[in-house]
Coordinates of C-alpha atoms in Angstrom, one line a residue:
X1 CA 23.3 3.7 -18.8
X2 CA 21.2 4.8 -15.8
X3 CA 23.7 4.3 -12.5
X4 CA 22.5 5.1 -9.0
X5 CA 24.5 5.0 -5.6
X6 CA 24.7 1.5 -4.3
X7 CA 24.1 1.8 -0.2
X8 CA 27.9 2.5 1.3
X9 CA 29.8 1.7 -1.6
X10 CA 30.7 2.6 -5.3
X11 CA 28.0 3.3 -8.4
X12 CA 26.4 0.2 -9.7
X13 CA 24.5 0.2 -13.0
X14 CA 21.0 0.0 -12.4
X15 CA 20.9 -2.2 -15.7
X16 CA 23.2 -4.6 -14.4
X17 CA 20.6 -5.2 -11.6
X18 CA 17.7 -5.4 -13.7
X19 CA 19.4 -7.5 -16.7
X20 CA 20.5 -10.1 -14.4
X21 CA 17.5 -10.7 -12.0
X22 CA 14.2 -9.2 -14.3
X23 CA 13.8 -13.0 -15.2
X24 CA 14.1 -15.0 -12.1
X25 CA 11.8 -11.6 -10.3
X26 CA 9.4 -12.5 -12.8
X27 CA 9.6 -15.7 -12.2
X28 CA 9.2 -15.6 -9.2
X29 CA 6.0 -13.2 -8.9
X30 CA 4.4 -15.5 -11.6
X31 CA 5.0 -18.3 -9.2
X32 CA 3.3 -16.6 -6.4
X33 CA 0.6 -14.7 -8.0
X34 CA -0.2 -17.4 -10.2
X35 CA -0.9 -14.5 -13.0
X36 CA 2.0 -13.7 -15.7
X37 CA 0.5 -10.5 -16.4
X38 CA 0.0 -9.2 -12.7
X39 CA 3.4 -10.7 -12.5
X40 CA 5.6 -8.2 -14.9
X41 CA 3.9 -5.5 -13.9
X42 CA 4.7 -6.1 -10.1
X43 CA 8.7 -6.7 -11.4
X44 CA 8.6 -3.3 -13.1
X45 CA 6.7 -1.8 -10.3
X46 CA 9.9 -3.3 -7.8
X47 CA 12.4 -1.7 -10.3
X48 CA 10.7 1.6 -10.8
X49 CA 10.7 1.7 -6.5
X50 CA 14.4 1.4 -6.8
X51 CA 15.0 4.0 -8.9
X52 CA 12.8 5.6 -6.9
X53 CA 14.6 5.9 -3.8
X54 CA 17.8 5.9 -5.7
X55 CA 20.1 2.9 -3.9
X56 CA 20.9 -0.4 -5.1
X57 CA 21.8 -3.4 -3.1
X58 CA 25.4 -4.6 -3.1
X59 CA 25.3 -7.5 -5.4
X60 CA 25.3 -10.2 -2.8
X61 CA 21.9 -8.8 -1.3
X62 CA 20.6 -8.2 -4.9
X63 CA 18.0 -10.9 -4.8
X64 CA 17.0 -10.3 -1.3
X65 CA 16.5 -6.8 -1.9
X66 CA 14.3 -7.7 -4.9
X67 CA 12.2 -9.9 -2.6
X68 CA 11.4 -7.5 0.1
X69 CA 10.7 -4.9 -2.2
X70 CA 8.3 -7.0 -5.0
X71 CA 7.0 -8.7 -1.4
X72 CA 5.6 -5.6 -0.4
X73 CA 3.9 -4.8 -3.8
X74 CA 2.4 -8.3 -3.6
X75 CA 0.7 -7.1 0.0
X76 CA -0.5 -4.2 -1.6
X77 CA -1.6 -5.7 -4.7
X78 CA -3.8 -7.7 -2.7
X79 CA -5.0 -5.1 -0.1
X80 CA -5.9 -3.1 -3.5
X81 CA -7.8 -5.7 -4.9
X82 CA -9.4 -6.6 -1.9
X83 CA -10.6 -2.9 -1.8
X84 CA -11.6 -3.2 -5.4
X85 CA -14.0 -6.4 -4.7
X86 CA -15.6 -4.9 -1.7
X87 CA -16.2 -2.0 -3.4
X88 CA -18.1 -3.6 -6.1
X89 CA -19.6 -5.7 -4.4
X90 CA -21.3 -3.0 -2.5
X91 CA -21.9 -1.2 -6.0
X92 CA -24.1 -4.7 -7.1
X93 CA -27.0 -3.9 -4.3
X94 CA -27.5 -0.7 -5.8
X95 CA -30.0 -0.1 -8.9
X96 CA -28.6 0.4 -12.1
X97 CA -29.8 4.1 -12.0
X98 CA -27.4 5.0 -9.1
X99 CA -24.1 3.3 -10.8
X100 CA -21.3 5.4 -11.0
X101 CA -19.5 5.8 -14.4
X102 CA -16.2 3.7 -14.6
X103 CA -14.3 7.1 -14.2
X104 CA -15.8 7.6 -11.2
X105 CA -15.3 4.0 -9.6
X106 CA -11.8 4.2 -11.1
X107 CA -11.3 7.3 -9.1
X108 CA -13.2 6.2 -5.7
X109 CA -11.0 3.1 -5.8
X110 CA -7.9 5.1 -5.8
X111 CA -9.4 7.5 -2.5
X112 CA -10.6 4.1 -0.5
X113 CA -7.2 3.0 -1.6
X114 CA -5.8 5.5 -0.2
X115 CA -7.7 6.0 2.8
X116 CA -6.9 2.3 3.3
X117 CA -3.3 2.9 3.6
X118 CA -3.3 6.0 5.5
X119 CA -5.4 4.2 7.9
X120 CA -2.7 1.4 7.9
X121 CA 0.0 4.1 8.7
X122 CA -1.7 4.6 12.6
X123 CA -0.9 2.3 15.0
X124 CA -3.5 -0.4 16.4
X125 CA -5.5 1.5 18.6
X126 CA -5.6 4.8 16.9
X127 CA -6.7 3.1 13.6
X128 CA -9.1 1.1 15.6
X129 CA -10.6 3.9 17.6
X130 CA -11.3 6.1 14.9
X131 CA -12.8 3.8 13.0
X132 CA -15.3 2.4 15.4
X133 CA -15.6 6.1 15.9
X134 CA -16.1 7.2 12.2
X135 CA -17.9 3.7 10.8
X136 CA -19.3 2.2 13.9
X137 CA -21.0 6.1 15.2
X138 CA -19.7 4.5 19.1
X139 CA -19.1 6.9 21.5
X140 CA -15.8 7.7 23.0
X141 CA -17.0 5.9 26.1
X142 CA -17.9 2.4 24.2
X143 CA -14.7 2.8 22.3
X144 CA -12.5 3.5 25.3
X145 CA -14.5 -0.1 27.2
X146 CA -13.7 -1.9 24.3
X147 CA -9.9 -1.2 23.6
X148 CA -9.9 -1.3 27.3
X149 CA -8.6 2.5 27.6
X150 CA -9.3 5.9 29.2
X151 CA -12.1 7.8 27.4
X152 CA -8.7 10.8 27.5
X153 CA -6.8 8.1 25.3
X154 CA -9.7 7.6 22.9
X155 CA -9.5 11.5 22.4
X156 CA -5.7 11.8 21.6
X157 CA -6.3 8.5 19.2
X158 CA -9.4 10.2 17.2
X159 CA -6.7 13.4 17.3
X160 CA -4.1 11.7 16.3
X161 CA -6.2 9.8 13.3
X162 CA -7.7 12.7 12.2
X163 CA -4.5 14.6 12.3
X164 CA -2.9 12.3 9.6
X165 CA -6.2 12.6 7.6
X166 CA -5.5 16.6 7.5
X167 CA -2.0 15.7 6.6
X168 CA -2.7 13.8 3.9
X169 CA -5.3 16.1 2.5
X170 CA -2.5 18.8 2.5
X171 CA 0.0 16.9 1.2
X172 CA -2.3 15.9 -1.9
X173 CA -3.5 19.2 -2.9
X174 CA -1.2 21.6 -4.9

């Protein structure tokens, strides 16, 4: 029996949580997913995060905690697939010749992924900045008129965006 510290109070077992809510989560994802499949996995993705960080709710808050934490799967379930579709879509317009293998689309999902969530890390104007910067080739100057900011602000936000790009580069090698 796998028992982890329950937020300001005793251990609870973790299979008592899962035992007596791994239906209705279910249940619930199915119901707003409208995919069984995409549905377990999501529930085992919620219980694996919970083991994760090693806390369970007290057993009043059980089902709320089970929301917020499948309800933030769901948004990146659909960010990832949204990712996925744009992605292939843009793979379509290219000749057969140029395809990459599925390893390779596999992997590139995972980096845009990724880069996606890094990106949603910054806050608004950093993220925007650097990618009109980065995507959009403005200059600081057409940046700065559009955000409404000093081209000196623009600077620090490309900084700071690039920064966490370092970061995270670190962070994923060994």
């Amino acid at each position: 029996m796998v028992s982890i510290k329950q937020q300001g109070r005793s251990d609870v077992p973790f299979d008592a949580l899962y035992h007596k809510h791994h239906s209705w989560l279910r249940r619930w994802l199915s119901a707003k997913l409208g995919c069984s499949h995409t549905a377990a996995d999501l529930a085992h993705d919620t219980y694996l995060r919970i083991l994760a960080r090693g806390t369970t709710p007290a057993p009043e808050q059980s089902r709320r905690f089970l929301t917020q934490v499948a309800k933030g799967l769901v948004v990146d379930h659909y960010r990832r697939r949204r990712i996925e579709t744009a992605y292939l879509e843009t793979l379509s317009l290219l000749p057969e010749t140029h395809s990459p293998s599925p390893e390779e689309q596999a992997l590139t999902i995972e980096a845009l992924v990724e880069i996606d969530t890094l990106l949603h890390e910054l806050p608004d104007k950093p993220r925007r900045a650097f990618l009109m910067c980065r995507l959009d080739g403005q200059s600081y100057q057409d940046i700065a008129d559009a955000l409404k900011v000093s081209v000196s602000s623009v600077e620090k936000y490309i900084a700071r965006a690039l920064l966490a790009c370092h970061r995270a580069i670190s962070e994923s090698q060994p």
